[in-house]
Coordinates of C-alpha atoms in Angstrom, one line a residue:
M52 CA 0.0 0.0 0.0
E53 CA 1.2 3.4 -0.9
G54 CA 2.6 5.4 2.0
Q55 CA 3.0 2.3 4.2
I56 CA 6.4 1.7 5.8
P57 CA 7.9 -1.7 4.9
K58 CA 8.0 -4.2 7.7
G59 CA 11.7 -4.7 7.2
V60 CA 12.4 -1.0 7.9
V61 CA 10.3 -1.1 11.0
A62 CA 12.1 -4.2 12.3
L63 CA 15.5 -2.6 11.5
S64 CA 14.5 0.6 13.4
I65 CA 13.4 -1.4 16.4
F66 CA 16.6 -3.4 16.3
I67 CA 18.7 -0.2 16.1
F68 CA 16.7 1.3 19.0
L69 CA 17.1 -1.8 21.2
L70 CA 20.8 -1.9 20.4
S71 CA 21.2 1.7 21.4
K72 CA 19.4 1.0 24.6
V73 CA 21.8 -1.8 25.7
S74 CA 25.0 -0.3 24.4
C75 CA 27.0 1.4 27.2
D76 CA 29.1 4.5 27.3
R77 CA 32.8 4.5 28.2
D78 CA 32.0 3.4 31.8
L79 CA 29.3 1.1 33.1
H80 CA 26.5 1.9 35.5
F81 CA 24.3 -1.1 35.8
C82 CA 21.5 -1.4 38.5
G83 CA 18.8 -3.8 39.3
I84 CA 16.8 -5.5 42.1
W85 CA 18.1 -8.7 43.5
R86 CA 15.2 -11.0 44.3
H87 CA 16.4 -13.4 47.0
G88 CA 15.3 -15.6 49.8
Q89 CA 15.5 -15.1 53.6
R90 CA 18.5 -17.5 54.2
P91 CA 22.0 -16.1 54.8
L92 CA 23.1 -14.2 51.7
I93 CA 26.6 -14.3 50.1
L94 CA 28.4 -11.9 47.9
S95 CA 30.9 -13.6 45.6
F96 CA 33.3 -12.0 43.2
D97 CA 36.2 -13.0 41.0
I98 CA 37.8 -10.2 38.9
L99 CA 40.7 -10.9 36.6
P100 CA 42.9 -8.8 34.2
G101 CA 41.9 -8.6 30.6
C102 CA 39.2 -7.3 28.4
G103 CA 36.6 -9.9 27.8
E104 CA 33.3 -10.3 29.6
I105 CA 31.9 -9.5 33.0
S106 CA 28.7 -11.1 34.4
I107 CA 26.4 -10.2 37.3
A108 CA 24.5 -13.3 38.4
A109 CA 22.0 -13.9 41.2
N110 CA 20.1 -16.6 42.8
E111 CA 18.2 -17.3 46.0
S112 CA 21.2 -17.0 48.3
S113 CA 24.1 -15.3 46.4
L114 CA 25.1 -12.4 44.2
N115 CA 28.0 -13.1 42.0
V116 CA 30.3 -10.7 39.9
R117 CA 32.8 -12.4 37.7
G118 CA 34.9 -11.6 34.6
G119 CA 38.0 -10.1 33.2
I120 CA 37.8 -6.4 32.4
A121 CA 40.5 -4.9 34.6
A122 CA 43.9 -3.7 33.5
Q123 CA 45.7 -4.6 36.7
C124 CA 43.2 -5.6 39.3
Q125 CA 43.0 -9.2 40.3
H126 CA 40.6 -9.7 43.3
S127 CA 38.4 -12.6 44.4
G128 CA 36.6 -13.7 47.5
T129 CA 33.3 -14.1 49.2
Y130 CA 31.5 -11.9 51.7
R131 CA 28.6 -12.7 54.0
L132 CA 26.1 -10.0 53.9
D133 CA 24.6 -8.9 57.3
R134 CA 20.9 -8.4 57.8
Q135 CA 21.2 -4.6 57.7
T136 CA 22.5 -4.7 54.1
F137 CA 19.5 -6.5 52.5
H138 CA 15.8 -5.9 52.8
E139 CA 13.6 -8.4 54.7
D140 CA 11.0 -8.4 51.9
G141 CA 13.4 -10.3 49.6
E142 CA 14.1 -7.5 47.2
T143 CA 17.4 -5.5 47.5
H144 CA 18.5 -2.8 45.2
F145 CA 22.1 -3.0 43.9
C146 CA 24.3 -1.1 41.4
L147 CA 27.6 -2.0 39.7
Y148 CA 30.0 0.8 38.7
W149 CA 32.9 0.4 36.4
E150 CA 35.4 3.2 35.6
P151 CA 38.0 2.0 33.1
L152 CA 40.1 5.2 33.3
Q153 CA 41.0 4.3 36.9
D154 CA 40.6 0.6 36.8
Q155 CA 38.0 0.8 39.5
L156 CA 35.0 -1.4 40.2
K157 CA 32.5 -0.8 42.9
L158 CA 29.3 -2.6 43.9
Q159 CA 26.6 -1.1 46.0
V160 CA 24.2 -3.5 47.7
G161 CA 21.4 -1.9 49.6
W162 CA 23.1 0.9 51.5
R163 CA 26.6 -0.7 51.6
N164 CA 29.4 0.0 49.2
F165 CA 32.0 -2.6 48.3
T166 CA 35.2 -1.9 46.5
L167 CA 36.0 -4.8 44.2
C168 CA 38.9 -3.1 42.5
W169 CA 40.6 -0.1 44.0
P170 CA 41.3 2.9 41.9
S171 CA 44.7 3.3 40.4
G172 CA 46.5 5.5 38.0
M173 CA 45.4 5.6 34.4
P174 CA 46.3 2.3 32.7
D175 CA 47.6 2.0 29.1
D176 CA 44.6 0.1 27.9
C177 CA 41.0 0.6 29.0
C178 CA 38.3 -2.1 28.8
T179 CA 35.4 0.1 27.8
Y180 CA 32.2 0.4 25.8
L181 CA 30.7 -2.6 27.5
S182 CA 27.6 -3.9 25.7
Y183 CA 24.9 -6.2 26.9
G184 CA 24.9 -9.7 25.5
S185 CA 22.2 -12.3 25.2
N186 CA 19.4 -12.8 27.7
A187 CA 19.9 -15.3 30.5
P188 CA 17.1 -17.8 31.6
E189 CA 14.3 -16.5 33.7
A190 CA 13.8 -17.8 37.3
A191 CA 12.0 -17.2 40.5
Y192 CA 15.1 -15.7 42.1
G193 CA 17.5 -13.5 40.2
I194 CA 17.8 -9.9 38.9
V195 CA 14.6 -8.0 38.1
N196 CA 14.3 -4.6 36.4
G197 CA 17.9 -4.4 35.1
T198 CA 18.8 -0.9 33.9
I199 CA 21.8 0.6 32.2
E200 CA 22.2 4.4 32.8
N201 CA 18.5 4.5 33.9
D202 CA 17.5 2.8 30.7
T203 CA 15.5 -0.4 31.4
V204 CA 17.0 -3.5 29.7
S205 CA 14.5 -6.1 31.0
R206 CA 11.7 -6.1 33.6
K207 CA 11.8 -9.9 33.8
T208 CA 13.6 -11.8 36.6
L209 CA 16.8 -13.1 34.9
T210 CA 19.5 -15.2 36.5
A211 CA 22.4 -13.1 35.0
Y212 CA 23.5 -10.2 32.9
T213 CA 26.6 -10.3 30.8
F214 CA 28.6 -7.5 29.3
S215 CA 31.4 -7.6 26.7
G216 CA 34.1 -4.9 26.5
S217 CA 36.4 -3.5 23.9
A218 CA 40.1 -2.6 24.5
V219 CA 40.9 1.1 23.8
K220 CA 43.9 3.2 24.5
C221 CA 43.1 5.2 27.6
A222 CA 45.1 8.2 26.2
T223 CA 42.2 8.6 23.8
F224 CA 40.1 10.0 26.6
C225 CA 42.9 11.9 28.4
P226 CA 44.9 14.4 26.3
K227 CA 48.3 15.0 27.8
R228 CA 50.6 18.0 27.8
S229 CA 54.1 18.5 28.9
H230 CA 55.0 20.7 31.9
G231 CA 58.8 20.6 31.4
D232 CA 59.3 17.7 33.8
A233 CA 60.6 14.6 32.1
Q234 CA 59.6 12.4 35.1
V235 CA 56.0 13.6 35.3
S236 CA 53.3 13.3 32.6
M237 CA 50.6 15.8 33.4
I238 CA 47.0 15.5 32.4
D239 CA 45.5 18.6 30.8
Q240 CA 43.0 19.9 33.3
T241 CA 41.2 21.8 30.6
A242 CA 40.3 18.5 28.9
V243 CA 36.6 17.6 28.8
E244 CA 37.1 14.3 30.7
P245 CA 37.5 15.0 34.4
L246 CA 38.3 11.4 35.6
C247 CA 41.7 11.2 34.1
A248 CA 44.0 10.3 37.0
R249 CA 47.6 11.5 36.9
S250 CA 50.1 9.0 38.3
S251 CA 53.8 9.7 38.7
E252 CA 56.8 8.0 40.2
L253 CA 59.6 9.4 42.3
E254 CA 63.0 7.8 43.0
L255 CA 64.2 8.0 46.7
K256 CA 67.9 8.3 46.3
D257 CA 70.4 7.6 49.2
D258 CA 70.8 11.4 49.8
F259 CA 67.0 12.0 49.9
R260 CA 66.3 15.0 52.1
G261 CA 62.6 15.4 51.4
I262 CA 60.8 17.0 48.5
D263 CA 57.9 19.3 47.7
I264 CA 55.7 18.2 44.8
N265 CA 53.8 21.2 43.3
S266 CA 51.7 21.0 40.2
S267 CA 51.5 23.8 37.8
R268 CA 48.5 26.0 38.0
V269 CA 45.9 26.5 35.3
E270 CA 44.4 29.9 35.2
G271 CA 40.7 29.9 36.3
L272 CA 40.9 26.5 37.8
I273 CA 41.5 25.4 41.4
P274 CA 45.1 24.2 41.9
E275 CA 45.8 20.5 42.3
P276 CA 46.9 19.2 45.7
T277 CA 50.5 19.7 46.8
I278 CA 52.6 17.0 48.5
H279 CA 55.6 17.2 50.9
L280 CA 57.5 13.9 51.4
P281 CA 59.7 14.0 54.5
P282 CA 63.2 12.4 54.8
A283 CA 61.6 9.8 57.2
L284 CA 59.9 8.2 54.3
K285 CA 63.3 7.0 52.9
R286 CA 64.1 5.3 56.2
A287 CA 60.7 3.7 56.4
A288 CA 60.8 2.5 52.8
K289 CA 64.0 0.5 53.5
N290 CA 65.0 -1.4 50.3
N291 CA 62.2 0.1 48.2
S292 CA 63.1 3.4 46.6
R293 CA 60.2 4.1 44.3
V294 CA 57.2 6.1 45.5
V295 CA 54.1 6.3 43.4
Y296 CA 51.6 9.2 43.8
T297 CA 48.4 9.5 42.0
F298 CA 45.9 12.4 41.7
F299 CA 42.2 11.6 41.3
K300 CA 39.5 14.1 40.5
N301 CA 35.7 14.1 40.5
N302 CA 35.5 10.4 41.4
S303 CA 32.1 9.6 42.8
M304 CA 33.3 6.1 43.8
F305 CA 35.2 7.6 46.6
Q306 CA 32.1 9.1 48.2
V307 CA 30.9 7.8 51.6
D308 CA 27.6 6.2 52.3
H309 CA 26.3 9.1 54.4
K310 CA 24.6 11.9 52.4
E311 CA 25.5 14.5 54.9
E312 CA 29.2 14.2 54.2
R313 CA 31.2 14.3 51.0
V314 CA 34.8 14.0 50.1
L315 CA 36.5 16.7 48.1
D316 CA 36.9 16.4 44.3
D317 CA 40.6 15.7 44.9
V318 CA 41.9 12.4 46.2
V319 CA 45.6 11.7 46.5
E320 CA 47.1 8.2 46.7
I321 CA 50.7 7.8 47.9
S322 CA 52.3 4.3 48.0
V323 CA 55.5 2.4 48.1
E324 CA 55.3 -0.7 46.0
N325 CA 54.7 -4.0 47.9
Q326 CA 55.2 -2.3 51.3
V327 CA 52.9 -0.9 54.1
I328 CA 54.2 2.4 55.4
Q329 CA 52.9 3.7 58.7
N330 CA 53.9 5.5 61.9
L331 CA 56.3 7.8 60.1
A332 CA 58.5 9.8 62.5
E333 CA 57.8 12.9 60.4
P334 CA 54.4 13.2 58.7
I335 CA 53.8 13.7 55.0
R336 CA 52.0 17.0 54.2
I337 CA 49.2 17.2 51.6
G338 CA 47.7 20.5 50.7
F339 CA 44.2 20.5 49.3
H340 CA 42.9 23.6 47.5
H341 CA 39.1 23.8 47.2
D342 CA 36.1 26.1 47.0
A343 CA 35.4 28.2 50.1
I344 CA 33.9 26.0 52.9
L345 CA 31.7 27.7 55.4
K346 CA 32.7 27.6 59.1
T347 CA 29.4 25.9 59.9
H348 CA 30.4 22.9 57.8
S349 CA 33.2 21.0 59.5
R350 CA 36.1 19.5 57.5
K351 CA 38.7 16.9 58.4
C352 CA 41.6 15.1 56.8
V353 CA 40.9 11.5 56.3
S354 CA 42.6 8.4 54.8
W355 CA 41.2 5.3 53.4
D356 CA 41.2 2.7 56.1
T357 CA 41.6 -0.8 54.6
R358 CA 42.6 -2.7 57.8
T359 CA 39.1 -3.6 59.0
D360 CA 37.5 -4.4 55.6
P361 CA 39.3 -3.6 52.4
M362 CA 36.1 -3.9 50.4
K363 CA 34.3 -1.1 52.1
V364 CA 34.8 2.6 51.6
K365 CA 35.8 3.7 55.0
W366 CA 37.4 7.1 55.5
S367 CA 39.2 7.4 58.9
V368 CA 40.7 10.4 60.8
E369 CA 43.2 8.1 62.5
G370 CA 46.8 9.0 61.8
C371 CA 46.0 12.4 60.2
K372 CA 45.8 15.9 61.6
T373 CA 43.9 18.7 60.0
Q374 CA 45.2 22.3 59.6
Q375 CA 42.8 24.8 58.1
R376 CA 44.8 27.4 56.2
G377 CA 41.7 29.5 55.3
A378 CA 38.3 28.9 53.8
K379 CA 39.9 27.6 50.5
H380 CA 42.9 25.6 51.7
T381 CA 43.3 22.6 54.0
E382 CA 46.6 20.9 54.9
C383 CA 46.7 17.3 56.0
L384 CA 49.6 15.9 58.2
C385 CA 49.5 12.1 58.1
D386 CA 51.9 9.4 59.4
H387 CA 51.2 6.7 56.8
L388 CA 50.6 6.0 53.1
T389 CA 47.3 5.3 51.5
Y390 CA 44.5 7.4 49.8
F391 CA 43.9 10.9 51.3
T392 CA 41.3 13.5 51.0
V393 CA 39.2 16.0 53.0
L394 CA 35.8 15.0 54.3
V395 CA 33.4 17.9 54.3
Q396 CA 30.1 18.2 56.2
L397 CA 28.0 19.9 53.5
E398 CA 24.8 19.9 55.4
P399 CA 23.9 20.5 59.0
R400 CA 24.7 17.4 61.1
P401 CA 21.7 15.0 61.2
V402 CA 20.2 14.6 64.7
R403 CA 20.4 11.2 66.3
H404 CA 17.1 9.7 67.7
L405 CA 15.1 12.6 66.2
L406 CA 11.8 10.7 66.4
A407 CA 12.2 10.0 70.1
L408 CA 13.4 13.5 70.9
T409 CA 10.4 15.0 69.0
A410 CA 8.0 12.8 70.9
I411 CA 9.5 13.8 74.2
S412 CA 9.5 17.5 73.2
S413 CA 5.9 17.4 72.1
L414 CA 4.7 15.6 75.3
G415 CA 6.8 18.0 77.5
C416 CA 5.5 21.1 75.7
I417 CA 1.8 20.2 76.0
V418 CA 2.3 19.2 79.7
S419 CA 4.3 22.4 80.3
F420 CA 1.6 24.5 78.6
I421 CA -1.2 23.1 80.8
S422 CA 1.1 23.5 83.8
G423 CA 1.9 27.1 82.8
V424 CA -1.7 28.0 82.5
A425 CA -2.4 26.6 86.0
L426 CA 0.6 28.4 87.4
I427 CA -0.5 31.7 85.8
V428 CA -3.9 31.3 87.5
F429 CA -2.3 30.4 90.8
L430 CA 0.0 33.5 90.7
C431 CA -2.9 35.8 89.6
R432 CA -4.9 34.6 92.6
S433 CA -1.9 35.2 94.8
I434 CA -1.7 38.8 93.6
H435 CA -5.4 39.3 94.0
T436 CA -5.4 37.8 97.5
N437 CA -2.5 40.1 98.6
N438 CA -3.7 43.2 96.9
R439 CA -4.8 44.7 100.3
R440 CA -1.6 43.7 102.0
A441 CA 2.1 44.4 101.2
Q442 CA 2.6 43.2 97.7
D443 CA 5.2 40.5 97.2
P444 CA 7.6 42.0 94.7
A445 CA 8.7 38.6 93.4
T446 CA 5.2 37.4 92.4
P447 CA 4.9 39.6 89.3
I448 CA 8.3 38.5 88.2
H449 CA 7.3 34.8 88.6
L450 CA 4.1 35.7 86.6
G451 CA 6.1 37.2 83.7
L452 CA 8.3 34.1 83.5
A453 CA 5.3 31.8 83.6
V454 CA 3.6 33.8 80.7
S455 CA 6.7 33.8 78.4
L456 CA 7.5 30.2 79.1
T457 CA 3.9 29.1 78.4
V458 CA 3.8 31.0 75.1
L459 CA 7.2 29.4 74.2
H460 CA 5.9 25.9 74.8
L461 CA 2.7 26.5 72.9
L462 CA 4.5 27.8 69.8
F463 CA 7.1 25.1 69.9
F464 CA 4.4 22.4 70.1
F465 CA 2.7 23.7 67.0
T466 CA 5.8 24.7 65.0
G467 CA 6.0 21.3 63.2
V468 CA 2.3 21.3 62.2
L469 CA 2.3 24.9 61.0
A470 CA 5.5 24.3 59.0
N471 CA 3.8 21.5 57.0
V472 CA 0.5 23.4 56.7
G473 CA 1.5 27.1 56.3
G474 CA 4.8 26.8 54.4
Q475 CA 7.4 29.5 54.1
D476 CA 5.2 32.6 54.6
L477 CA 3.6 31.5 57.8
C478 CA 6.9 30.2 59.1
V479 CA 8.4 33.7 58.9
V480 CA 5.8 34.9 61.5
I481 CA 5.9 31.8 63.6
G482 CA 9.7 31.6 63.6
A483 CA 9.9 35.3 64.7
G484 CA 7.3 34.7 67.4
L485 CA 9.2 31.6 68.6
H486 CA 12.4 33.5 68.8
Y487 CA 10.8 36.4 70.7
A488 CA 9.2 33.9 73.2
L489 CA 12.6 32.3 73.7
L490 CA 14.4 35.6 74.3
S491 CA 11.6 36.8 76.6
T492 CA 11.9 33.6 78.6
F493 CA 15.7 34.1 78.9
S494 CA 15.1 37.7 79.9
W495 CA 12.7 36.8 82.7
M496 CA 15.1 34.2 84.0
G497 CA 17.8 36.8 84.1
I498 CA 15.4 39.1 86.0
E499 CA 14.9 36.3 88.5
V500 CA 18.6 36.0 89.0
F501 CA 19.0 39.8 89.4
H502 CA 16.1 40.1 91.7
T503 CA 17.4 37.4 94.0
F504 CA 20.8 39.2 94.1
W505 CA 19.0 42.5 94.9
M506 CA 16.9 41.1 97.7
V507 CA 19.9 39.3 99.4
Y508 CA 22.7 41.9 99.0
M509 CA 20.9 45.2 98.6
V510 CA 18.2 44.9 101.2
F511 CA 18.3 48.6 102.2
R512 CA 17.3 49.7 98.7
P513 CA 13.9 49.3 97.1
S514 CA 13.8 47.0 94.1
P515 CA 13.1 48.4 90.6
S516 CA 9.4 49.0 89.8
L517 CA 7.3 46.5 88.0
C518 CA 7.3 48.7 84.9
V519 CA 11.1 48.3 84.6
W520 CA 10.8 44.5 84.8
N521 CA 8.1 44.5 82.1
L522 CA 10.2 46.6 79.8
L523 CA 13.1 44.3 80.2
G524 CA 11.1 41.1 80.0
F525 CA 8.6 41.8 77.3
V526 CA 9.8 44.9 75.3
L527 CA 13.5 44.5 75.1
P528 CA 13.4 40.9 73.6
A529 CA 11.3 42.3 70.7
V530 CA 14.1 44.7 69.6
P531 CA 16.5 42.1 68.1
V532 CA 13.5 40.2 66.6
V533 CA 12.2 43.3 64.8
I534 CA 15.7 44.1 63.5
L535 CA 16.2 40.6 62.2
V536 CA 12.8 40.7 60.5
A537 CA 13.8 44.0 58.8
V538 CA 17.1 42.5 57.7
G539 CA 15.2 39.6 56.0
N540 CA 16.0 36.0 55.1
I541 CA 16.4 35.1 58.8
Y542 CA 13.2 33.4 59.8
G543 CA 11.4 30.7 57.8
L544 CA 11.1 27.0 57.1
R545 CA 13.9 24.9 58.7
Q546 CA 14.7 21.3 57.9
V547 CA 16.1 19.1 60.6
A548 CA 17.6 15.9 59.2
S549 CA 17.5 12.6 61.1
T550 CA 20.2 9.9 61.0
E551 CA 17.5 7.3 60.6
D552 CA 16.1 8.9 57.5
V553 CA 18.2 11.7 56.0
G554 CA 16.0 12.1 53.0
N555 CA 12.8 12.8 55.1
P556 CA 13.7 15.7 57.3
Y557 CA 11.6 17.2 60.1
L558 CA 10.1 20.6 59.2
M559 CA 9.8 23.4 61.7
C560 CA 9.4 27.2 61.8
W561 CA 12.6 28.7 63.1
M562 CA 15.7 30.4 61.8
K563 CA 16.7 29.4 58.3
D564 CA 19.9 27.4 57.5
N565 CA 22.2 30.0 56.1
P566 CA 25.2 32.0 57.3
K567 CA 23.2 35.1 58.1
S568 CA 20.8 33.2 60.3
L569 CA 23.6 31.3 62.0
L570 CA 25.3 34.6 62.8
A571 CA 22.0 36.0 64.2
Q572 CA 21.5 32.9 66.3
H573 CA 25.0 33.2 67.8
L574 CA 24.6 37.0 68.5
T575 CA 21.3 36.6 70.2
N576 CA 20.5 33.1 71.5
S577 CA 24.0 31.8 72.3
T578 CA 25.3 35.0 73.8
V579 CA 22.2 35.6 76.0
L580 CA 22.1 31.9 77.0
A581 CA 25.8 31.9 78.0
A582 CA 25.3 35.1 80.1
L583 CA 22.2 33.6 81.7
V584 CA 23.8 30.3 82.6
S585 CA 26.9 31.9 84.0
A586 CA 24.8 34.3 86.1
G587 CA 22.5 31.6 87.2
L588 CA 25.3 29.3 88.4
L589 CA 27.0 32.1 90.2
M590 CA 23.7 33.0 91.9
L591 CA 23.1 29.4 92.9
F592 CA 26.5 29.4 94.6
L593 CA 25.9 32.7 96.4
V594 CA 22.5 31.4 97.7
Y595 CA 24.0 28.2 98.8
R596 CA 26.7 30.0 100.7
E597 CA 24.0 32.1 102.5
I598 CA 21.7 29.3 103.5
R599 CA 24.0 26.3 104.1
T600 CA 24.2 27.0 107.8
R601 CA 20.4 26.9 108.4
D602 CA 18.8 24.1 110.2
E603 CA 16.4 23.6 107.3
W604 CA 19.3 22.9 105.0
R605 CA 20.0 19.7 106.8
K606 CA 16.7 18.4 105.7
N607 CA 17.2 16.5 102.4
Q608 CA 13.8 17.4 100.9
V609 CA 14.2 21.1 101.7
A610 CA 17.8 21.2 100.3
F611 CA 16.8 19.4 97.1
L612 CA 13.7 21.7 96.7
S613 CA 15.9 24.8 97.1
I614 CA 18.5 23.9 94.5
W615 CA 16.0 22.3 92.1
G616 CA 13.5 25.2 92.3
L617 CA 16.2 27.9 91.9
S618 CA 17.6 26.0 88.9
C619 CA 14.3 26.1 87.2
L620 CA 14.0 29.8 87.8
Y621 CA 17.5 30.7 86.8
G622 CA 17.5 28.6 83.6
T623 CA 20.7 26.7 84.5
T624 CA 19.2 23.5 82.9
W625 CA 19.9 25.2 79.6
A626 CA 23.6 24.8 80.3
L627 CA 23.3 21.2 79.1
A628 CA 23.1 22.6 75.5
F629 CA 26.8 23.4 75.8
L630 CA 27.7 19.8 76.9
E631 CA 26.2 17.8 74.0
F632 CA 29.5 16.3 72.8
G633 CA 31.7 13.4 73.6
P634 CA 30.8 9.8 74.5
F635 CA 27.8 10.9 76.7
S636 CA 26.3 13.2 74.0
D637 CA 23.2 11.1 73.6
F638 CA 22.5 11.0 77.3
I639 CA 23.1 14.7 77.7
T640 CA 20.8 15.4 74.7
F641 CA 17.9 13.4 76.1
L642 CA 18.4 14.9 79.6
S643 CA 18.4 18.4 78.2
C644 CA 15.3 17.6 76.1
I645 CA 13.4 16.3 79.1
L646 CA 14.4 19.0 81.5
N647 CA 13.8 21.9 79.1
S648 CA 10.6 20.5 77.6
F649 CA 9.0 19.9 81.0
Q650 CA 10.4 23.1 82.5
G651 CA 6.9 24.6 82.8
F652 CA 5.7 21.5 84.6
L653 CA 8.7 21.5 86.9
L654 CA 8.2 25.2 87.6
M655 CA 4.6 24.7 88.6
L656 CA 5.5 21.7 90.7
R657 CA 8.0 23.8 92.6
F658 CA 5.5 26.5 93.5
F659 CA 2.7 24.0 94.4
M660 CA 5.1 22.0 96.6
L661 CA 6.1 25.2 98.4
E662 CA 2.5 26.0 99.0
W663 CA 1.9 22.5 100.3
M664 CA 4.8 22.7 102.7
R665 CA 3.5 26.0 104.1
K666 CA 0.1 24.6 104.7
H667 CA 1.5 21.5 106.5
A668 CA 4.3 23.1 108.3
G669 CA 2.3 23.5 111.5
R670 CA 3.9 26.7 112.4
S671 CA 2.3 28.8 115.1
K672 CA 2.6 32.0 113.1
E673 CA 2.4 32.9 109.5
L674 CA 5.6 33.0 107.6
P675 CA 7.1 36.5 107.2
A676 CA 6.0 36.5 103.5
K677 CA 4.4 34.0 101.2
A678 CA 6.6 34.7 98.3
G679 CA 9.4 37.2 98.4
H680 CA 10.1 38.5 101.9
M681 CA 13.7 38.7 102.8
P682 CA 15.3 39.6 106.1
T683 CA 16.0 43.3 106.7
S684 CA 19.7 42.8 107.1
P685 CA 22.3 40.4 105.9
S686 CA 23.2 39.5 109.4
T687 CA 19.9 37.9 110.1
I688 CA 19.6 35.9 107.0
S689 CA 20.7 32.7 108.7
Q690 CA 17.9 32.9 111.2
E691 CA 15.1 33.2 108.6
P692 CA 13.2 30.1 107.3
L693 CA 14.3 28.7 104.0
E694 CA 11.0 28.8 102.2
P695 CA 10.8 32.6 101.7
L696 CA 14.2 32.6 100.0
C697 CA 13.1 29.9 97.6
S698 CA 9.9 31.7 96.9
S699 CA 11.5 35.1 96.4
S700 CA 13.8 33.7 93.7

């Protein structure tokens, strides 16, 4: 029929299309889902030099990688997979990465990375352009949804996939140029291919006194790493006199499993043939030049640790010291030879046990909010009851603290919900309100500290008026918040990553994650908190020194109530925020979360216990003051009952 495409042309087009879908680029990126059983699983591999075929086979209990595609690598063995590597549902995702320019082969099974062939300098011949061969038989267990560079090859469950390679001169991909050094062959950094490794050799002569290896700079590009080899290397190398150093760049196979950290683009390998060099008397120095790294993102020099498990990518800080030479330069001092790089924390550090901490915070906030409302009612009734008598000067201060703390717990309880519902615009308002409530709470705690000092050591002078306290507690905290709102890009949606699920962060309304917000947080929250904690601890010591000689101090319940109650008022529990490091960091984090989330409840409990103690004390006369009376002179403070001091603070 006229206008109809011949069937032969259609078949040829389909054949060409399928051929293009299964033909690989220079490297190989093959992924699939391993459908397996529940019995113990085994990873088996046997990699040989050559350029023939490589196969990835799977069955009910094992995943196998075999073939000869490497230039120098010869590696075989078996590895028993732990239960954390594979999924319990019997389907585990895996990927095989082959980079011929560096003779490197990596296998990712689940969330674990296994290095089957370590990266090396650029070989002479590259086994590349791997193409998919014929289909393997179908089975109940095997590889399903096999893909090459995200292109699906087959959705069936096949027992194996086989790829055939072609030998090509590696220099085809990596143009070289001379830098005037007959011993070193430099790779042109301006070349399109970024994965061309540069490997060089250095002869350690008998009179070796150390050497600095500096590569030539290319205008507009970041300089390559620099190396200083100390004289101690010659003594440690003994009979071997040849040192090989290799520069790698933009190699994704060096990346760690954790998404919150990444290695720099540059990786340096230094080795002495057939010898392990460690514990050098004088360290080698490697200088890494890189893009500017923010101070909020930590960086550390690391080396590839192959002692525990050579198959796994494990960067370790052991044996290396980090010296930051500025935002764009990091120098590493290491006492051994292996692969070296700088590990950078690109995102804020994920929070451990975020789900548990969120649950504790939510429960504590709602309990503290209810307790705060009850405490506000209690203090208001106390003010109304005493309105015809001498007014307790401490009660309005307690009331101001209770109000600000109650608002803080209410906003923090709803910040997660509002972040998911209202988005960025609403979070600007809620974040600013939350910051104001926090600063107001800190201000009232500081007022509690100052008021206690005034009543104890300045008894002959009247305390400042209530208007002054309200200005300091409610108006002053609004000043930095208004300024930050005017500056802009401070408050908004904040993501808090969890170590359990980095890809699904917790959303809240707070300060954004940027350098400007971090600076604002340090200037306001950290500075005020440090001053508050310091003053609170000092005031606790002064109060203890004044009341330790009292008879009531010898009663355990009274002593505990005094220190515990004053700690709640002075905000000293917030000092735990500065101790969340070291081996007890998890314990300190949970303790800080519990104490600060339930602070409103603890504050209410403190006042109610004092009221209960007054009613059941059985004294023949009323206490000098229910909340706030202090002795008229410092000399009589040791004769006064303990409860008024606790109440006035």
